[in-house]
């Protein structure tokens, strides 16, 4: 699953010729924390289930059943300008915690409608946002790969400070930025 995500990301970069840029990072409006846990080998990565006023799903009028999007392609966008990005070493700790939990808790997790999942370690934070009105299932190893990829490729050298990876069908995105 990990290699699949990596190949998908690589393919999207090759197809696009370059990483696109977008000026609009997601912020959780009227944030409510529904649950908090600390995950990974050292239980030092914060994992929260959030409720945000601005994640009401309007993209799909037809409610589908739970959909597994593990392995789905996403396209990386970096947030401009450079400066103030997360330390990639801190993002690596989140990525490692996801791999650890993927092997020790379970490969998959569910994202309920309207409740983004948030992870944070030191300077780095990441959201998984479900943009549709049905529940999604995703895999921890793919989230880990995306965090690594975005953290390393949306840096000051790319005139960036973090970025996101948006599903080809826009049903979800992962964001990586400074906490
Ligand atoms: C995700 O939700 C489905 C449907 O409710 C359930 O069968 C499954 O066990 C859940 N998976 C996890 C990893 O929680
Ligand atoms: C999504 O999952 C939650 C928690 O398991 C469940 O209560 C809800 O009914 C599900 N929503 C849909 C649209 O299937």
Coordinates of N, CA, C and O and ligand atoms in Angstrom, one line a residue:
X1 N 0.8 -1.2 0.0 CA 0.0 0.0 0.0 C 0.9 1.2 0.0 O 0.6 2.2 -0.7
X2 N 2.0 1.2 0.7 CA 2.9 2.3 0.8 C 3.4 2.6 -0.6 O 3.5 3.7 -1.0
X3 N 4.0 1.6 -1.2 CA 4.6 1.8 -2.5 C 3.6 2.3 -3.5 O 3.8 3.1 -4.4
X4 N 2.3 1.8 -3.4 CA 1.3 2.2 -4.3 C 1.1 3.7 -4.2 O 1.0 4.4 -5.2
X5 N 1.0 4.2 -3.0 CA 0.7 5.6 -2.8 C 1.9 6.4 -3.3 O 1.7 7.5 -4.0
X6 N 3.1 5.9 -3.1 CA 4.3 6.6 -3.6 C 4.3 6.7 -5.1 O 4.5 7.8 -5.7
X7 N 3.9 5.6 -5.7 CA 3.9 5.6 -7.2 C 2.8 6.5 -7.7 O 3.0 7.2 -8.6
X8 N 1.7 6.5 -7.0 CA 0.6 7.4 -7.4 C 1.1 8.9 -7.3 O 0.8 9.6 -8.3
X9 N 1.7 9.2 -6.3 CA 2.2 10.6 -6.1 C 3.2 10.9 -7.2 O 3.1 11.9 -7.8
X10 N 4.1 10.0 -7.4 CA 5.1 10.2 -8.4 C 4.5 10.4 -9.8 O 4.8 11.3 -10.5
X11 N 3.5 9.5 -10.1 CA 2.8 9.6 -11.3 C 2.2 10.9 -11.5 O 2.2 11.5 -12.6
X12 N 1.5 11.4 -10.4 CA 0.8 12.7 -10.6 C 1.8 13.8 -10.8 O 1.6 14.8 -11.5
X13 N 3.0 13.7 -10.2 CA 4.0 14.8 -10.4 C 4.5 14.7 -11.8 O 4.6 15.7 -12.5
X14 N 4.8 13.5 -12.3 CA 5.3 13.3 -13.6 C 4.3 13.8 -14.6 O 4.6 14.5 -15.6
X15 N 3.0 13.4 -14.4 CA 2.0 13.8 -15.3 C 1.8 15.3 -15.4 O 1.7 15.9 -16.4
X16 N 1.9 16.0 -14.2 CA 1.7 17.4 -14.1 C 3.0 18.2 -14.5 O 2.9 19.4 -14.8
X17 N 4.1 17.5 -14.5 CA 5.4 18.2 -14.8 C 6.0 18.9 -13.7 O 7.2 19.1 -13.6
X18 N 5.1 19.4 -12.8 CA 5.6 20.1 -11.6 C 4.5 20.1 -10.5 O 3.4 19.7 -10.8
X19 N 4.9 20.4 -9.3 CA 3.9 20.5 -8.3 C 3.1 21.8 -8.4 O 3.7 22.8 -8.5
X20 N 1.8 21.7 -8.4 CA 1.0 22.9 -8.5 C 1.0 23.7 -7.2 O 1.5 23.2 -6.2
X21 N 0.6 24.9 -7.2 CA 0.6 25.7 -6.0 C -0.9 26.2 -5.8 O -1.6 26.4 -6.7
X22 N -1.2 26.3 -4.6 CA -2.5 26.8 -4.2 C -2.4 27.7 -3.0 O -1.6 27.4 -2.1
X23 N -3.1 28.8 -3.0 CA -2.9 29.8 -1.9 C -3.8 29.5 -0.6 O -3.7 30.3 0.3
X24 N -4.5 28.4 -0.7 CA -5.6 28.3 0.3 C -5.5 27.1 1.3 O -6.2 26.1 1.0
X25 N -4.7 27.2 2.3 CA -4.7 26.1 3.3 C -6.0 26.1 4.0 O -6.7 27.1 4.3
X26 N -6.4 24.9 4.4 CA -7.7 24.7 5.2 C -7.4 25.0 6.7 O -6.4 24.7 7.2
X27 N -8.4 25.7 7.3 CA -8.4 25.9 8.7 C -9.7 25.5 9.2 O -10.7 25.7 8.6
X28 N -9.6 24.8 10.4 CA -10.9 24.3 11.0 C -11.6 25.4 11.7 O -11.1 26.0 12.6
X29 N -12.8 25.8 11.2 CA -13.6 26.9 11.8 C -14.5 26.4 12.9 O -15.0 25.3 12.8
X30 N -14.5 27.1 14.0 CA -15.3 26.7 15.2 C -14.9 25.3 15.6 O -15.8 24.5 15.8
X31 N -13.6 25.1 15.8 CA -13.1 23.8 16.1 C -13.6 23.3 17.4 O -13.6 23.9 18.4
X32 N -14.0 22.0 17.4 CA -14.3 21.3 18.6 C -13.5 20.0 18.5 O -13.5 19.3 17.5
X33 N -12.9 19.7 19.6 CA -12.1 18.4 19.7 C -13.0 17.3 20.2 O -13.5 17.4 21.4
X34 N -13.3 16.3 19.4 CA -14.2 15.3 19.8 C -13.5 14.2 20.6 O -14.1 13.5 21.5
X35 N -12.2 13.9 20.3 CA -11.4 13.0 21.1 C -9.9 13.3 20.8 O -9.5 13.8 19.8
X36 N -9.1 13.0 21.9 CA -7.7 13.2 21.8 C -7.0 11.9 22.3 O -7.3 11.4 23.3
X37 N -6.0 11.4 21.5 CA -5.2 10.3 21.9 C -3.8 10.6 21.5 O -3.5 11.5 20.7
X38 N -2.8 9.9 22.1 CA -1.4 10.1 21.8 C -0.9 8.7 21.2 O -1.2 7.7 21.8
X39 N -0.4 8.8 20.0 CA -0.1 7.5 19.3 C 1.4 7.4 18.9 O 2.2 8.3 19.1
X40 N 1.7 6.3 18.3 CA 3.0 6.0 17.9 C 3.8 5.2 19.0 O 3.2 5.0 20.1
X41 N 5.0 4.7 18.7 CA 5.8 3.9 19.6 C 5.9 4.6 21.0 O 5.8 4.0 22.0
X42 N 6.2 5.9 20.9 CA 6.4 6.7 22.2 C 5.2 7.4 22.7 O 5.3 8.2 23.6
X43 N 4.1 7.2 22.0 CA 2.8 7.9 22.4 C 3.0 9.4 22.6 O 2.6 10.0 23.5
X44 N 3.8 10.0 21.6 CA 4.1 11.4 21.7 C 3.5 12.2 20.5 O 3.7 13.4 20.4
X45 N 2.7 11.5 19.7 CA 2.1 12.2 18.5 C 0.6 12.4 18.9 O -0.1 11.4 19.2
X46 N 0.2 13.6 18.9 CA -1.2 13.9 19.2 C -2.2 13.5 18.0 O -1.9 13.9 16.9
X47 N -3.2 12.8 18.3 CA -4.2 12.5 17.3 C -5.6 12.9 17.8 O -6.0 12.5 18.9
X48 N -6.2 13.7 17.0 CA -7.6 14.2 17.5 C -8.6 14.0 16.4 O -8.3 14.1 15.2
X49 N -9.8 13.8 16.8 CA -10.9 13.8 15.9 C -11.6 15.2 16.1 O -11.9 15.5 17.2
X50 N -11.7 15.9 15.0 CA -12.2 17.3 15.1 C -13.6 17.4 14.6 O -14.0 16.6 13.7
X51 N -14.3 18.4 15.0 CA -15.6 18.8 14.3 C -15.3 20.3 13.9 O -14.9 21.1 14.7
X52 N -15.5 20.6 12.6 CA -15.3 21.9 12.1 C -16.6 22.4 11.4 O -17.2 21.6 10.7
X53 N -16.9 23.7 11.5 CA -18.1 24.2 10.9 C -18.0 24.2 9.4 O -19.0 24.2 8.7
X54 N -16.8 24.2 8.9 CA -16.6 24.3 7.4 C -16.3 23.0 6.7 O -15.7 23.1 5.6
X55 N -16.6 21.9 7.3 CA -16.4 20.7 6.6 C -17.7 20.0 6.2 O -17.8 18.8 6.0
X56 N -18.8 20.8 6.2 CA -20.1 20.2 5.9 C -20.0 19.8 4.4 O -19.7 20.5 3.5
X57 N -20.2 18.5 4.2 CA -20.0 17.9 2.9 C -21.2 18.3 1.9 O -22.3 18.1 2.2
X58 N -20.8 19.0 0.8 CA -21.8 19.4 -0.1 C -21.5 18.9 -1.5 O -22.2 19.1 -2.5
X59 N -20.4 18.1 -1.6 CA -20.0 17.7 -2.9 C -20.9 16.6 -3.5 O -21.0 16.6 -4.8
X60 N -21.5 15.7 -2.7 CA -22.2 14.6 -3.3 C -23.6 14.6 -2.7 O -23.8 14.6 -1.5
X61 N -24.6 14.7 -3.6 CA -26.0 14.7 -3.1 C -26.4 13.3 -2.8 O -27.2 13.0 -1.9
X62 N -25.8 12.3 -3.5 CA -26.2 10.9 -3.3 C -25.2 10.4 -2.2 O -24.0 10.5 -2.3
X63 N -25.8 9.9 -1.1 CA -25.0 9.3 -0.1 C -24.6 7.9 -0.4 O -25.4 7.0 -0.7
X64 N -23.3 7.7 -0.5 CA -22.7 6.4 -0.8 C -22.5 5.6 0.5 O -22.6 6.2 1.6
X65 N -22.2 4.4 0.4 CA -21.8 3.6 1.6 C -20.3 3.9 1.9 O -19.7 4.6 1.1
X66 N -19.9 3.5 3.0 CA -18.5 3.6 3.4 C -17.6 3.3 2.2 O -17.8 2.2 1.6
X67 N -16.7 4.1 1.9 CA -15.8 3.9 0.7 C -14.4 3.9 1.2 O -13.9 4.8 1.8
X68 N -13.7 2.8 0.7 CA -12.3 2.6 1.0 C -11.5 3.3 0.0 O -11.5 3.0 -1.2
X69 N -10.7 4.4 0.3 CA -9.9 5.1 -0.6 C -8.4 4.9 -0.4 O -7.6 5.6 -0.9
X70 N -8.1 3.8 0.3 CA -6.7 3.5 0.5 C -6.1 3.2 -0.9 O -6.7 2.5 -1.7
X71 N -4.9 3.8 -1.1 CA -4.3 3.6 -2.4 C -4.7 4.5 -3.5 O -4.2 4.5 -4.6
X72 N -5.8 5.4 -3.2 CA -6.2 6.3 -4.2 C -5.2 7.4 -4.5 O -4.4 7.8 -3.7
X73 N -5.2 7.9 -5.7 CA -4.2 8.9 -6.2 C -4.6 10.3 -5.6 O -5.8 10.6 -5.5
X74 N -3.6 11.0 -5.2 CA -3.9 12.4 -4.8 C -2.8 13.3 -5.4 O -1.7 12.8 -5.8
X75 N -3.1 14.6 -5.6 CA -2.2 15.5 -6.3 C -1.7 16.5 -5.3 O -2.5 17.2 -4.6
X76 N -0.4 16.7 -5.3 CA 0.2 17.6 -4.3 C 0.2 19.1 -4.7 O 0.4 19.4 -5.9
X77 N -0.2 19.9 -3.8 CA -0.1 21.4 -4.0 C 0.7 22.0 -2.9 O 0.4 21.6 -1.7
X78 N 1.6 22.9 -3.1 CA 2.4 23.5 -2.1 C 1.7 24.9 -1.8 O 1.2 25.6 -2.7
X79 N 1.8 25.3 -0.5 CA 1.3 26.6 -0.1 C 2.5 27.6 -0.2 O 3.5 27.3 0.3
X80 N 2.3 28.7 -0.9 CA 3.3 29.7 -1.0 C 3.0 30.8 0.0 O 1.9 30.9 0.5
X81 N 3.9 31.7 0.3 CA 5.3 31.7 -0.1 C 6.2 30.8 0.8 O 5.7 30.1 1.7
X82 N 7.5 30.9 0.6 CA 8.4 30.2 1.5 C 8.5 30.8 2.9 O 8.2 32.0 3.0
X83 N 8.9 30.1 3.8 CA 9.1 30.6 5.2 C 8.0 30.1 6.1 O 6.8 30.1 5.8
X84 N 8.4 29.6 7.3 CA 7.4 29.2 8.3 C 6.8 27.8 8.0 O 5.8 27.5 8.6
X85 N 7.5 27.0 7.2 CA 7.0 25.6 7.0 C 7.4 24.8 8.2 O 8.2 25.1 9.0
X86 N 6.8 23.6 8.3 CA 7.1 22.7 9.4 C 8.5 22.1 9.2 O 9.0 21.9 8.1
X87 N 9.1 21.7 10.3 CA 10.4 21.0 10.3 C 10.1 19.6 9.8 O 9.4 18.8 10.4
X88 N 10.7 19.2 8.7 CA 10.4 17.8 8.1 C 10.8 16.7 9.1 O 10.1 15.7 9.0
X89 N 11.7 17.0 10.0 CA 12.0 15.9 11.0 C 10.8 15.7 12.0 O 10.6 14.6 12.4
X90 N 10.1 16.8 12.3 CA 8.9 16.7 13.1 C 7.8 15.9 12.3 O 7.1 15.1 12.9
X91 N 7.7 16.2 11.0 CA 6.7 15.5 10.2 C 7.0 14.0 10.1 O 6.2 13.2 10.1
X92 N 8.3 13.8 10.1 CA 8.8 12.4 10.0 C 8.3 11.6 11.3 O 8.0 10.4 11.2
X93 N 8.3 12.3 12.4 CA 7.8 11.6 13.6 C 6.4 11.2 13.5 O 6.0 10.1 13.9
X94 N 5.6 12.1 12.9 CA 4.1 11.7 12.7 C 4.0 10.6 11.7 O 3.3 9.6 11.9
X95 N 4.8 10.7 10.6 CA 4.8 9.6 9.6 C 5.2 8.3 10.2 O 4.6 7.2 9.9
X96 N 6.2 8.3 11.1 CA 6.7 7.0 11.7 C 5.6 6.5 12.7 O 5.4 5.3 12.8
X97 N 4.9 7.4 13.4 CA 3.8 7.0 14.3 C 2.7 6.3 13.5 O 2.1 5.3 14.0
X98 N 2.4 6.9 12.3 CA 1.3 6.3 11.5 C 1.8 4.9 11.0 O 0.9 4.0 11.0
X99 N 3.0 4.7 10.6 CA 3.5 3.4 10.2 C 3.5 2.4 11.4 O 3.0 1.3 11.3
X100 N 3.9 2.9 12.6 CA 3.9 2.1 13.8 C 2.4 1.6 14.1 O 2.2 0.4 14.3
X101 N 1.5 2.6 14.1 CA 0.1 2.2 14.4 C -0.5 1.3 13.3 O -1.3 0.5 13.5
X102 N 0.0 1.6 12.0 CA -0.5 0.7 10.9 C -0.2 -0.7 11.2 O -0.9 -1.6 10.8
X103 N 1.0 -0.9 11.8 CA 1.4 -2.3 12.1 C 0.9 -2.8 13.4 O 0.7 -4.0 13.6
X104 N 0.6 -2.0 14.3 CA 0.3 -2.4 15.7 C -1.2 -2.2 16.1 O -1.7 -2.8 17.0
X105 N -1.8 -1.2 15.5 CA -3.2 -1.0 15.8 C -4.1 -1.5 14.7 O -5.1 -2.2 14.9
X106 N -3.8 -1.2 13.5 CA -4.5 -1.7 12.3 C -4.2 -0.9 11.1 O -3.8 0.3 11.2
X107 N -4.2 -1.5 9.9 CA -3.8 -0.8 8.7 C -4.8 0.3 8.3 O -4.4 1.3 7.7
X108 N -6.1 0.2 8.7 CA -7.1 1.1 8.2 C -7.7 2.0 9.4 O -7.6 1.6 10.5
X109 N -8.2 3.1 9.0 CA -9.0 3.9 9.9 C -10.2 4.5 9.2 O -10.1 4.7 7.9
X110 N -11.2 4.9 9.9 CA -12.4 5.5 9.3 C -12.4 7.0 9.5 O -12.0 7.5 10.6
X111 N -12.9 7.7 8.6 CA -13.1 9.2 8.7 C -14.6 9.4 8.5 O -15.1 9.3 7.4
X112 N -15.3 9.7 9.6 CA -16.7 10.0 9.6 C -17.0 11.3 8.9 O -16.2 12.2 9.0
X113 N -18.1 11.4 8.3 CA -18.6 12.7 7.7 C -18.4 13.9 8.6 O -18.8 13.8 9.8
X114 N -17.7 14.9 8.1 CA -17.6 16.2 8.9 C -16.7 16.2 10.0 O -16.7 17.2 10.8
X115 N -15.9 15.1 10.2 CA -15.0 15.1 11.4 C -13.5 14.8 10.9 O -13.1 13.7 10.9
X116 N -12.8 15.9 10.6 CA -11.4 15.7 10.1 C -10.6 15.0 11.2 O -10.9 15.2 12.4
X117 N -9.6 14.3 10.8 CA -8.6 13.7 11.8 C -7.4 14.6 11.7 O -6.9 15.0 10.7
X118 N -6.9 14.9 12.9 CA -5.7 15.9 13.1 C -4.6 15.1 13.8 O -4.8 14.5 14.8
X119 N -3.4 15.3 13.3 CA -2.2 14.8 14.0 C -1.2 15.9 14.1 O -1.0 16.7 13.2
X120 N -0.5 15.9 15.3 CA 0.5 16.9 15.5 C 1.7 16.4 16.3 O 1.5 15.7 17.3
X121 N 2.9 16.8 15.9 CA 4.1 16.6 16.7 C 5.0 17.8 16.5 O 5.3 18.2 15.4
X122 N 5.3 18.5 17.6 CA 6.2 19.7 17.6 C 5.7 20.7 16.5 O 4.6 21.1 16.5
X123 N 6.6 21.0 15.6 CA 6.2 22.0 14.6 C 5.3 21.6 13.5 O 4.9 22.4 12.6
X124 N 5.0 20.3 13.4 CA 4.3 19.7 12.2 C 2.9 19.3 12.6 O 2.7 18.6 13.7
X125 N 2.0 19.6 11.7 CA 0.6 19.1 11.9 C 0.1 18.6 10.6 O 0.5 19.1 9.5
X126 N -0.9 17.7 10.6 CA -1.5 17.2 9.4 C -3.0 16.9 9.7 O -3.4 16.5 10.8
X127 N -3.8 17.2 8.7 CA -5.2 16.9 8.7 C -5.5 15.9 7.6 O -5.0 15.9 6.6
X128 N -6.5 15.1 7.9 CA -7.1 14.3 6.9 C -8.6 14.8 6.9 O -9.3 14.6 7.9
X129 N -9.0 15.4 5.8 CA -10.4 16.0 5.7 C -11.2 15.2 4.7 O -10.8 15.0 3.5
X130 N -12.3 14.7 5.1 CA -13.3 14.0 4.3 C -14.2 15.1 3.7 O -14.9 15.9 4.5
X131 N -14.3 15.2 2.4 CA -15.1 16.3 1.8 C -16.4 15.8 1.2 O -17.1 16.6 0.5
X132 N -16.8 14.6 1.5 CA -18.0 14.1 1.0 C -19.0 13.7 2.1 O -18.6 13.8 3.3
X133 N -20.2 13.4 1.7 CA -21.2 13.1 2.8 C -21.4 11.6 3.1 O -22.4 11.2 3.4
X134 N -20.3 10.9 2.8 CA -20.3 9.5 3.3 C -19.0 9.2 3.9 O -18.0 10.0 3.7
X135 N -18.9 8.2 4.7 CA -17.7 7.9 5.5 C -16.6 7.3 4.6 O -16.9 6.6 3.7
X136 N -15.4 7.6 4.9 CA -14.3 7.1 4.2 C -13.4 6.2 5.0 O -13.4 6.3 6.3
X137 N -12.8 5.3 4.4 CA -11.7 4.5 5.1 C -10.4 4.7 4.4 O -10.4 4.8 3.1
X138 N -9.4 4.9 5.1 CA -8.1 5.2 4.5 C -7.0 4.3 5.3 O -7.3 3.8 6.3
X139 N -5.8 4.3 4.8 CA -4.8 3.5 5.4 C -3.7 4.3 6.0 O -3.2 5.3 5.4
X140 N -3.2 3.9 7.2 CA -2.2 4.7 7.9 C -0.9 4.8 7.1 O -0.2 5.8 7.1
X141 N -0.6 3.7 6.4 CA 0.7 3.7 5.7 C 0.7 4.7 4.5 O 1.7 5.3 4.2
X142 N -0.5 4.9 3.9 CA -0.6 5.9 2.8 C -0.5 7.3 3.4 O 0.1 8.2 2.8
X143 N -1.2 7.6 4.5 CA -1.1 8.9 5.1 C 0.3 9.2 5.5 O 0.8 10.3 5.2
X144 N 1.0 8.2 6.0 CA 2.4 8.3 6.4 C 3.3 8.7 5.1 O 4.0 9.7 5.2
X145 N 3.0 8.1 4.0 CA 3.8 8.4 2.8 C 3.5 9.8 2.3 O 4.4 10.5 1.8
X146 N 2.2 10.2 2.4 CA 1.9 11.5 1.9 C 2.5 12.6 2.8 O 3.0 13.6 2.3
X147 N 2.5 12.4 4.1 CA 3.1 13.4 5.0 C 4.6 13.5 4.7 O 5.1 14.6 4.5
X148 N 5.3 12.4 4.5 CA 6.7 12.4 4.1 C 6.9 13.2 2.9 O 7.8 14.1 2.8
X149 N 6.1 12.9 1.9 CA 6.3 13.5 0.6 C 6.0 15.0 0.6 O 6.9 15.8 0.1
X150 N 4.9 15.4 1.2 CA 4.6 16.9 1.2 C 5.6 17.6 2.1 O 6.1 18.7 1.7
X151 N 6.0 17.0 3.2 CA 6.9 17.7 4.1 C 8.2 18.0 3.4 O 8.9 19.0 3.6
X152 N 8.7 17.0 2.6 CA 10.0 17.2 2.0 C 9.9 18.0 0.7 O 10.9 18.5 0.3
X153 N 8.8 18.0 0.1 CA 8.7 18.6 -1.3 C 8.0 20.0 -1.3 O 7.8 20.6 -2.4
X154 N 7.5 20.4 -0.2 CA 6.9 21.8 -0.1 C 7.6 22.6 1.0 O 7.1 22.9 2.0
X155 N 8.9 22.8 0.7 CA 9.8 23.5 1.6 C 10.1 24.8 1.0 O 9.7 25.2 0.0
X156 N 11.0 25.6 1.8 CA 11.4 26.9 1.3 C 12.0 26.9 -0.1 O 11.8 27.8 -0.9
X157 N 12.8 25.8 -0.4 CA 13.4 25.7 -1.7 C 12.3 25.7 -2.8 O 12.6 26.1 -3.9
X158 N 11.1 25.2 -2.5 CA 10.1 25.2 -3.5 C 9.2 26.5 -3.3 O 8.1 26.5 -3.8
X159 N 9.7 27.5 -2.6 CA 8.9 28.7 -2.3 C 7.6 28.3 -1.6 O 6.5 28.8 -1.9
X160 N 7.7 27.4 -0.6 CA 6.5 26.8 0.0 C 6.7 26.7 1.5 O 7.8 26.8 2.0
X161 N 5.6 26.6 2.2 CA 5.6 26.3 3.6 C 4.5 25.2 3.9 O 3.5 25.5 4.5
X162 N 4.7 24.0 3.4 CA 3.7 23.0 3.6 C 2.8 22.9 2.4 O 3.0 23.6 1.4
X163 N 1.9 22.0 2.4 CA 1.0 21.8 1.3 C -0.1 20.8 1.6 O -0.3 20.4 2.7
X164 N -0.7 20.4 0.5 CA -1.7 19.4 0.7 C -1.6 18.3 -0.5 O -0.8 18.5 -1.4
X165 N -2.4 17.3 -0.3 CA -2.5 16.3 -1.4 C -4.0 16.0 -1.5 O -4.7 15.6 -0.6
X166 N -4.6 16.4 -2.7 CA -6.0 16.4 -2.9 C -6.4 15.2 -3.8 O -5.8 15.0 -4.9
X167 N -7.3 14.4 -3.3 CA -7.8 13.2 -4.1 C -8.2 13.6 -5.5 O -8.8 14.7 -5.7
X168 N -7.9 12.8 -6.5 CA -8.2 13.1 -7.9 C -9.7 13.4 -8.0 O -10.1 14.3 -8.8
X169 N -10.6 12.8 -7.2 CA -12.0 13.1 -7.3 C -12.4 14.1 -6.3 O -13.6 14.3 -6.0
X170 N -11.5 14.7 -5.6 CA -11.7 15.8 -4.6 C -12.5 15.3 -3.4 O -12.9 16.1 -2.5
X171 N -12.6 14.0 -3.2 CA -13.4 13.5 -2.1 C -12.7 13.7 -0.7 O -13.4 13.7 0.3
X172 N -11.4 13.9 -0.7 CA -10.7 14.1 0.5 C -9.4 14.8 0.2 O -9.0 14.8 -0.9
X173 N -8.8 15.3 1.3 CA -7.4 15.8 1.1 C -6.6 15.6 2.4 O -7.2 15.5 3.5
X174 N -5.3 15.6 2.3 CA -4.4 15.6 3.4 C -3.6 16.9 3.4 O -3.2 17.3 2.3
X175 N -3.5 17.6 4.5 CA -2.8 18.8 4.6 C -1.6 18.6 5.6 O -1.8 18.0 6.6
X176 N -0.5 19.2 5.2 CA 0.7 19.2 6.1 C 1.2 20.6 6.2 O 1.4 21.3 5.2
X177 N 1.3 21.1 7.5 CA 1.7 22.5 7.7 C 2.3 22.7 9.0 O 2.5 21.7 9.8
X178 N 2.6 23.9 9.4 CA 3.2 24.2 10.7 C 2.1 24.3 11.7 O 1.0 24.9 11.5
X179 N 2.4 23.7 12.9 CA 1.3 23.7 13.9 C 1.3 25.0 14.7 O 2.3 25.8 14.6
Ligands
LIG1 C1 -15.0 1.4 9.7 O1 -16.3 1.4 9.5 C2 -16.9 0.2 9.1 C3 -18.4 0.4 8.8 O2 -19.0 1.0 10.0 C4 -16.6 -0.9 10.1 O3 -17.1 -2.2 9.6 C5 -15.1 -1.1 10.3 O4 -14.8 -2.0 11.3 C6 -14.5 0.3 10.6 N1 -13.1 0.2 10.6 C7 -12.2 0.6 11.5 C8 -10.8 0.4 11.2 O5 -12.6 1.2 12.5
LIG2 C1 -20.5 7.1 9.5 O1 -19.9 6.5 10.6 C2 -20.5 6.9 11.8 C3 -19.7 6.2 12.9 O2 -19.5 4.9 12.7 C4 -22.0 6.4 11.8 O3 -22.6 6.8 13.0 C5 -22.7 7.1 10.6 O4 -24.0 6.7 10.5 C6 -21.9 6.9 9.3 N1 -22.5 7.8 8.3 C7 -22.8 7.4 7.1 C8 -23.3 8.5 6.2 O5 -22.8 6.2 6.7

